[in-house]
Coordinates of C-alpha atoms in Angstrom, one line a residue:
Chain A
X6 CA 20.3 -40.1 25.4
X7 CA 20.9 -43.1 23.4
X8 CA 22.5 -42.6 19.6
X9 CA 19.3 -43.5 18.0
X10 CA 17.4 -40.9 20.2
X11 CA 19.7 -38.4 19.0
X12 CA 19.7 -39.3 15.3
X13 CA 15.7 -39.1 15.3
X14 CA 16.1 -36.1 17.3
X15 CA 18.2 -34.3 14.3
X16 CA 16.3 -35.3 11.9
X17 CA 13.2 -34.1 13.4
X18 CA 15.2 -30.5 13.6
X19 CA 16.1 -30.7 10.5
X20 CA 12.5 -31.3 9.1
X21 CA 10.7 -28.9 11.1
X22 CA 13.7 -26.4 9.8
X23 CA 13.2 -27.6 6.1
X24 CA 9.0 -26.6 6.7
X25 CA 10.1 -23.1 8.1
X26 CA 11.5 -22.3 5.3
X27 CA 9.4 -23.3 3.2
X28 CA 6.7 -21.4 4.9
X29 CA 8.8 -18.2 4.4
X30 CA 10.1 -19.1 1.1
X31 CA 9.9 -16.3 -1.9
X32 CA 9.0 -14.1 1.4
X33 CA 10.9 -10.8 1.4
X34 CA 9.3 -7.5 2.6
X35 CA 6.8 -6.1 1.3
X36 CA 7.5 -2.6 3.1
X37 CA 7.8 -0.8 5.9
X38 CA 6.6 0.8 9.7
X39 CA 7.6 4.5 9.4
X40 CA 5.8 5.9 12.5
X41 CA 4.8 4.7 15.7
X42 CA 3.7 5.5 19.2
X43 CA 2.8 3.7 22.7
X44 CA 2.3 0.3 22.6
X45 CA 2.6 -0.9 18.6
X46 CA 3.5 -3.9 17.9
X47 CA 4.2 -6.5 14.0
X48 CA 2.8 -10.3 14.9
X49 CA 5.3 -12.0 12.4
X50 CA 5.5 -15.9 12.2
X51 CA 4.4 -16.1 15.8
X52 CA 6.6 -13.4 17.5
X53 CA 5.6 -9.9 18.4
X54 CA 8.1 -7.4 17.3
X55 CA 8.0 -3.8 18.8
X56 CA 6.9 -1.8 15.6
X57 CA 9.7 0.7 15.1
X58 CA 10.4 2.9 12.0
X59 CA 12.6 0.6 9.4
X60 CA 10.5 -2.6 10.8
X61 CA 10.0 -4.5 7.7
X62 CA 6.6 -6.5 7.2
X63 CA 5.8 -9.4 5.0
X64 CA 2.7 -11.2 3.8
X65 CA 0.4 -12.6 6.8
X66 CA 1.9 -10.0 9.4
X67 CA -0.5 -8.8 12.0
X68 CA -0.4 -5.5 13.2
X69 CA -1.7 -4.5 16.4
X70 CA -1.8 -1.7 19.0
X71 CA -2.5 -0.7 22.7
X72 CA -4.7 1.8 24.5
X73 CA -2.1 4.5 23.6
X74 CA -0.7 2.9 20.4
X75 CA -0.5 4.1 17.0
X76 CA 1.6 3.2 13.9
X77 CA 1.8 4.1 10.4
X78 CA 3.4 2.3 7.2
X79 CA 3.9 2.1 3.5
X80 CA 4.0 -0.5 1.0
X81 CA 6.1 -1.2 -2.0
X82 CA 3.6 -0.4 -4.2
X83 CA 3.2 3.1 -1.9
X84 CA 0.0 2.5 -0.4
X85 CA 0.0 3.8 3.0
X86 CA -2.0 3.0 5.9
X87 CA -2.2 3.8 9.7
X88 CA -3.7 2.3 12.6
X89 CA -5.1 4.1 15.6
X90 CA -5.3 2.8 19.2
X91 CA -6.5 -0.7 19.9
X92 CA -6.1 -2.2 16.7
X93 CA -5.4 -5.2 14.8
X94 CA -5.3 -5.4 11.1
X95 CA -4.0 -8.6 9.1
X96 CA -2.2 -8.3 5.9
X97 CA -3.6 -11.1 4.4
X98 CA -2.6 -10.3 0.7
X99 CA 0.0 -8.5 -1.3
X100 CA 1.2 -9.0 -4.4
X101 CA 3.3 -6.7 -6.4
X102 CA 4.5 -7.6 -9.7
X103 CA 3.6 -5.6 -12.7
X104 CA 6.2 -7.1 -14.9
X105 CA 4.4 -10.5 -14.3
X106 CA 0.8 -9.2 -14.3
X107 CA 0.8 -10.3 -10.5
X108 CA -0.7 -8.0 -8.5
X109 CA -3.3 -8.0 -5.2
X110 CA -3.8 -6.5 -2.0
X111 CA -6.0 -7.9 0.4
X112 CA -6.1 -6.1 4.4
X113 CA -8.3 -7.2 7.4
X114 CA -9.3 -4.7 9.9
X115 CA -10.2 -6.7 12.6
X116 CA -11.0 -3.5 15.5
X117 CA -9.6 -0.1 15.9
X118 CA -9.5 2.8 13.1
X119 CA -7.1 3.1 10.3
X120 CA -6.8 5.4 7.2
X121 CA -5.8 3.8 3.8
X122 CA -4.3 5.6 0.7
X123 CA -4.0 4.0 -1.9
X124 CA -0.8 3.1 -4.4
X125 CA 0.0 1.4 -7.4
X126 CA -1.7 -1.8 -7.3
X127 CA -5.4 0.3 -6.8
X128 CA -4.0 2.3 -9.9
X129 CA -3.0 -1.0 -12.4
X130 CA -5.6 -3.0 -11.0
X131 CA -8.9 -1.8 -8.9
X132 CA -10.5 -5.2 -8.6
X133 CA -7.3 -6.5 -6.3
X134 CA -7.5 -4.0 -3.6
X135 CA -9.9 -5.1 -1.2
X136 CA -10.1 -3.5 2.3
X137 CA -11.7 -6.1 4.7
X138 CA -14.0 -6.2 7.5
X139 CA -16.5 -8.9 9.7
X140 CA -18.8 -8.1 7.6
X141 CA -18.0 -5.6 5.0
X142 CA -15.9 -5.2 2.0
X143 CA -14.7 -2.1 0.6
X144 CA -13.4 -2.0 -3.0
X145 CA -11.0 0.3 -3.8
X146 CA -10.7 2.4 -7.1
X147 CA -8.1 4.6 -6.4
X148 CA -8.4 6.7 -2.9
X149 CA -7.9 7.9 0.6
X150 CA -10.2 6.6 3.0
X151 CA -10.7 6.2 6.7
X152 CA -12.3 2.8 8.6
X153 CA -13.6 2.1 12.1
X154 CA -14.2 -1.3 13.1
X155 CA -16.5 -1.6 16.1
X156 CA -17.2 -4.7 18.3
Chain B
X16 CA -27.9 -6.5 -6.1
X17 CA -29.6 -3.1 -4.9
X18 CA -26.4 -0.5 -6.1
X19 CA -27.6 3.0 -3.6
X20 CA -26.2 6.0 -5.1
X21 CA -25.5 8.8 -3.1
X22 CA -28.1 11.4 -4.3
X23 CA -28.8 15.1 -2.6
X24 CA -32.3 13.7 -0.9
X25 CA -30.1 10.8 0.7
X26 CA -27.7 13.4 2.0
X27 CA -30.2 15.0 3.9
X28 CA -32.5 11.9 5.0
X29 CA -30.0 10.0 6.1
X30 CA -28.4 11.8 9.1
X31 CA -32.0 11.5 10.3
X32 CA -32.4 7.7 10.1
X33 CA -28.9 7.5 12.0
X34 CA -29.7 9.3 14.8
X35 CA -33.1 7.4 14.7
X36 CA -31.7 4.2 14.5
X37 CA -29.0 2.4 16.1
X38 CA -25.6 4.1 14.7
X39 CA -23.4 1.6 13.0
X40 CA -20.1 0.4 15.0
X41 CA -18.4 0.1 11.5
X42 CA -18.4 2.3 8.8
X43 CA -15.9 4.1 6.3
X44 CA -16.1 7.3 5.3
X45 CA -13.9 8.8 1.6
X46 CA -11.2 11.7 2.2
X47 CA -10.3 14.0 -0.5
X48 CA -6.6 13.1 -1.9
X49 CA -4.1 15.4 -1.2
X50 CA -3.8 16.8 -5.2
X51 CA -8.1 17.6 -4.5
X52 CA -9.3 15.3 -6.3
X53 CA -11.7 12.0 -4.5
X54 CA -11.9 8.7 -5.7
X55 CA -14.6 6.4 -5.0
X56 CA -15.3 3.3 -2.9
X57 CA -17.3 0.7 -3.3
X58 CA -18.9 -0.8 -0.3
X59 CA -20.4 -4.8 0.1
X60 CA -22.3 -5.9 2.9
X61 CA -24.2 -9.9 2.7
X62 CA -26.9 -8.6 0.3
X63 CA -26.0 -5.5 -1.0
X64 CA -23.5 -2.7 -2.1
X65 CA -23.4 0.9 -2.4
X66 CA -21.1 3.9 -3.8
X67 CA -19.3 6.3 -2.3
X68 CA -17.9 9.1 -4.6
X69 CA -18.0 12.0 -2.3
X70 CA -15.5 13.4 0.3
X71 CA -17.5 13.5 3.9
X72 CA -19.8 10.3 3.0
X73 CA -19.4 7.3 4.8
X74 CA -21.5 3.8 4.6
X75 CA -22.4 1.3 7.0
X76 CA -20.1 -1.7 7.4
X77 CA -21.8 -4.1 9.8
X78 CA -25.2 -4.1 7.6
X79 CA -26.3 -6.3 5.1
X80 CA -27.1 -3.3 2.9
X81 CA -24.8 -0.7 3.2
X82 CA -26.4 2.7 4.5
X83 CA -25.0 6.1 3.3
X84 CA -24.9 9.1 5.7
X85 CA -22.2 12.1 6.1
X86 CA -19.9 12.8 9.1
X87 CA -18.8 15.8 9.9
X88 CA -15.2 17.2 10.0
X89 CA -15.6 17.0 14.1
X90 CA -16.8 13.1 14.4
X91 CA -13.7 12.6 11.8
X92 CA -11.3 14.2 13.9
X93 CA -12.8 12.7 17.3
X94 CA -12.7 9.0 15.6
X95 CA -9.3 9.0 12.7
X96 CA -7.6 11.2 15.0
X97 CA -4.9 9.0 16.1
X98 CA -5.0 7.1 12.7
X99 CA -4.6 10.4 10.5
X100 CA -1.6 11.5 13.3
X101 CA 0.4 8.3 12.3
X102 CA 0.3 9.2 8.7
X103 CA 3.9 8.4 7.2
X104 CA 5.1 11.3 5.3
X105 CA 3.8 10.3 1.3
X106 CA 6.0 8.3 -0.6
X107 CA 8.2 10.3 -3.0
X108 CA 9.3 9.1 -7.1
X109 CA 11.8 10.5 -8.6
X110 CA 12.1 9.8 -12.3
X111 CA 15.3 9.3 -14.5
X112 CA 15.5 9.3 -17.9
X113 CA 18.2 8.2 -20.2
X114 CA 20.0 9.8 -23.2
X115 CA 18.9 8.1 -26.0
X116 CA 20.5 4.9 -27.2
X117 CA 22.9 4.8 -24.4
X118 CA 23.6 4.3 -20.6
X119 CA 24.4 7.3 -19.7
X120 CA 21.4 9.4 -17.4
X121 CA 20.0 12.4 -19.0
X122 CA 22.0 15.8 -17.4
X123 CA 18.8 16.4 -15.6
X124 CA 18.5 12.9 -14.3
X125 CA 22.2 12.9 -12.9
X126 CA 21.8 16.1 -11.0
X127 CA 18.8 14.6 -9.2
X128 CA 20.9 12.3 -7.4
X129 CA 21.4 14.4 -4.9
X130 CA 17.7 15.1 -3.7
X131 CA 17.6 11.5 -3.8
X132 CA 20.1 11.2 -1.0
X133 CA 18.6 14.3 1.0
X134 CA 14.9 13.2 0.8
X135 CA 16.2 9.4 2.0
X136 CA 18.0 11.0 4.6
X137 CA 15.4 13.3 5.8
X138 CA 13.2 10.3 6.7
X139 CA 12.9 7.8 9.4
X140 CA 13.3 4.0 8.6
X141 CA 13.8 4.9 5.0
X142 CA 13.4 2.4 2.4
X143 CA 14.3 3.1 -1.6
X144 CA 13.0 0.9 -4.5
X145 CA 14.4 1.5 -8.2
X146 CA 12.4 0.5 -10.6
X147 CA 13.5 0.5 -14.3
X148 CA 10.8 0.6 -16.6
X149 CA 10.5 0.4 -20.8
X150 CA 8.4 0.8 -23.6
X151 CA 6.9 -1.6 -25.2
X152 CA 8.9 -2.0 -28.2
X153 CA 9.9 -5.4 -28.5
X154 CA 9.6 -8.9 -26.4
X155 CA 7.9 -8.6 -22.9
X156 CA 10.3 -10.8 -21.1
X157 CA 13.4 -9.0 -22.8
X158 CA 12.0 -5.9 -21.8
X159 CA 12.0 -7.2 -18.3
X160 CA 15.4 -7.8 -18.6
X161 CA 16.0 -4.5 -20.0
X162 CA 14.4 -2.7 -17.0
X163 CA 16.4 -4.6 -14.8
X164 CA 19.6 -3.5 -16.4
X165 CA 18.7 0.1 -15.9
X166 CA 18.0 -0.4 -12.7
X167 CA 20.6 -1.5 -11.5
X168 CA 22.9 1.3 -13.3
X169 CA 20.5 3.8 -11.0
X170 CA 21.1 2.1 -7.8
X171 CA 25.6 1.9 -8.5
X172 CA 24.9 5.8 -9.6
X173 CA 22.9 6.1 -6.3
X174 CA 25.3 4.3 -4.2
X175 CA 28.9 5.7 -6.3
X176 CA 26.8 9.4 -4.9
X177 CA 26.8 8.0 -1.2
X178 CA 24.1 6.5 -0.8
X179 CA 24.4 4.3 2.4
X180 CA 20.7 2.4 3.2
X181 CA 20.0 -1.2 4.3
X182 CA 16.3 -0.7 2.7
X183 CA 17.0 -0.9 -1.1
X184 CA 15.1 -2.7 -3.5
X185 CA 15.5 -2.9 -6.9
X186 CA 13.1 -4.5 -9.8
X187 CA 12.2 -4.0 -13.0
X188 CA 8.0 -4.0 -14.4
X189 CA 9.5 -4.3 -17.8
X190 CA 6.9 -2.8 -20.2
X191 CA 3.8 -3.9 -17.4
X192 CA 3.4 -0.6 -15.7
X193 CA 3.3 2.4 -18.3
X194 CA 3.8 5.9 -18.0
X195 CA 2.7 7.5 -21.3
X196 CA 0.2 4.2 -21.8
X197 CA 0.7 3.3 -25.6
X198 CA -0.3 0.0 -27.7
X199 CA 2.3 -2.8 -27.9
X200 CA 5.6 -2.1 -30.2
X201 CA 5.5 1.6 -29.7
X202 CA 8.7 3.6 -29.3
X203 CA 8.2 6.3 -26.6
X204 CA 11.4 8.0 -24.6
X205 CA 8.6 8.5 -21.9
X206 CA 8.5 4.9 -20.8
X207 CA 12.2 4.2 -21.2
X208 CA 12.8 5.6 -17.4
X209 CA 13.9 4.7 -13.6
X210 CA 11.5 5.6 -10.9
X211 CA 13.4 6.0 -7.4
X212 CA 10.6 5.8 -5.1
X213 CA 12.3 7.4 -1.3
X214 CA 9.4 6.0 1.6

């Protein structure tokens, strides 16, 4: 490898590390897996993560389980939710910050069966809680409800 | 936008039409809360939307007007089963108040540290946000200063108790999320608190 190669091979590091983090920039949790059985698994930034109490989840994550997989967790705002068997639901949205007026919560349940209880945000602000599926929306105003997503 | 209301003739049509028709693959159907009470959804397809208010009701998701039609505890159980099974245990707030015009925690506050440190224990993968709140007397942005201040005071009493937990957060909503809700500039010891949420 010639000195050149290896310079332009740095630098390339270094830019794709400089775009990481800006992708997970300002990105801390934004709670928590508390329960789980058989096969449950987070999808965070490309890697699947077993889904095990303490697991913390951010913005984007993709939750998904097997034939014998279930999982359950809370949010910072305490909304909890749980997915039965053969699921996959997409956090597309959350936003918690009352002191700035920023608040939103936006889920995708893309198959399987989950249960949704609401928390803060649905308390401060109905209109940003919006449970998501291929073809219907369900807007939230403050509730427990349970969602089956068929194929 | 046709808005369908759930009325007492709908109730009993509709499980009718569904057994008639083709039963919809997606659907969601409103739980009582724990306290009783039921909130409401509101449900969007591609050309309408309907309401559900009622415990037991459930609406179409994969048609372009939503359809209402009840499920019974049975078709619940055989469906959410697994999802109602993985329920975390509910989130639990514990709320601190100070004495007035000082730092120091009420004597009732202070002698809740300890369920604090029991209920966090007690649970799996535990997380703990403090929150310090205000009223809103005075500048927003100071006030979110102000909440963070007490916050922080909670989370050195927490940890000077024993507290030992990776998962703790803690943030201040300023005058933003209200507990006694009041117009701007009003004084009220109510709002002046720290929720510790255990989840």
């Amino acid at each position: 490898m010639t000195l050149t190669t290896a310079v332009r091979c740095l630098l390339l590091a270094c830019a794709i590390a400089l775009l990481a983090g800006a992708a997970s920039a300002d990105d801390g949790p934004i709670g928590y897996i508390k329960t789980h059985a058989g096969a449950a698994f987070v999808v965070s930034g490309g890697k699947a993560l077993e889904a095990v109490p303490g697991l913390a989840l951010r913005q984007g994550d993709v939750l998904r389980t097997g034939d014998d997989g279930r999982l359950g967790l809370t949010l910072l705002d305490n909304t909890v939710m749980s997915v039965g068997p053969n699921a996959e639901l997409v956090i597309d949205e959350y936003l918690f910050e009352p002191g700035n007026d920023k608040l939103g919560l936006g889920v995708r349940l893309l198959r399987g069966t989950m249960q949704f209880i609401s928390g803060v945000i649905a308390k401060l602000r109905p209109d940003a809680v919006k449970v998501r599926t291929a073809s219907g929306t369900i807007g939230v105003r403050g509730t427990r409800f349970l969602v089956t997503a068929g194929n | 936008m046709r808005f369908a209301r759930t009325s007492r003739s709908v109730l009993f049509a509709l499980p009718v039409l569904v057994l008639t028709a083709c039963a919809p693959k997606s659907w969601v159907v409103l739980l009582p809360d724990e306290d009783g009470t039921t909130g409401r959804i509101i449900v969007s397809g591609a050309e309408g939307q309907a309401e559900v208010a009622e415990a037991g009701v459930a609406a179409s998701l994969d048609r372009p007007s939503p359809e209402t039609f009840t499920v019974t505890p049975y078709r619940i159980e055989q469906t959410f089963g697994a999802a109602l099974k993985a329920q975390p245990a509910k989130p639990i707030v514990f709320t601190l108040y100070f004495e007035v015009g000082d730092a120091r925690l009420t004597a009732e506050s202070e002698a809740l540290l300890p369920s604090v440190l029991a209920e966090a224990a007690s649970r799996q993968g535990a997380d703990i946000s403090i929150v310090g709140h205000t009223d809103t007397t005075g500048d927003a942005v100071d006030n979110e200063a102000l909440g963070m201040l007490r916050a922080t005071f909670v989370r050195d009493s927490l940890v000077a108790a024993g507290l030992r937990l990776e998962r703790i957060s803690t943030e201040s909503h300023g005058e933003g999320n209200l507990l006694v809700p009041t117009p701007d500039d009003t004084p009220e010891p109510y709002n002046r608190r720290v929720e510790v949420v255990v989840r």
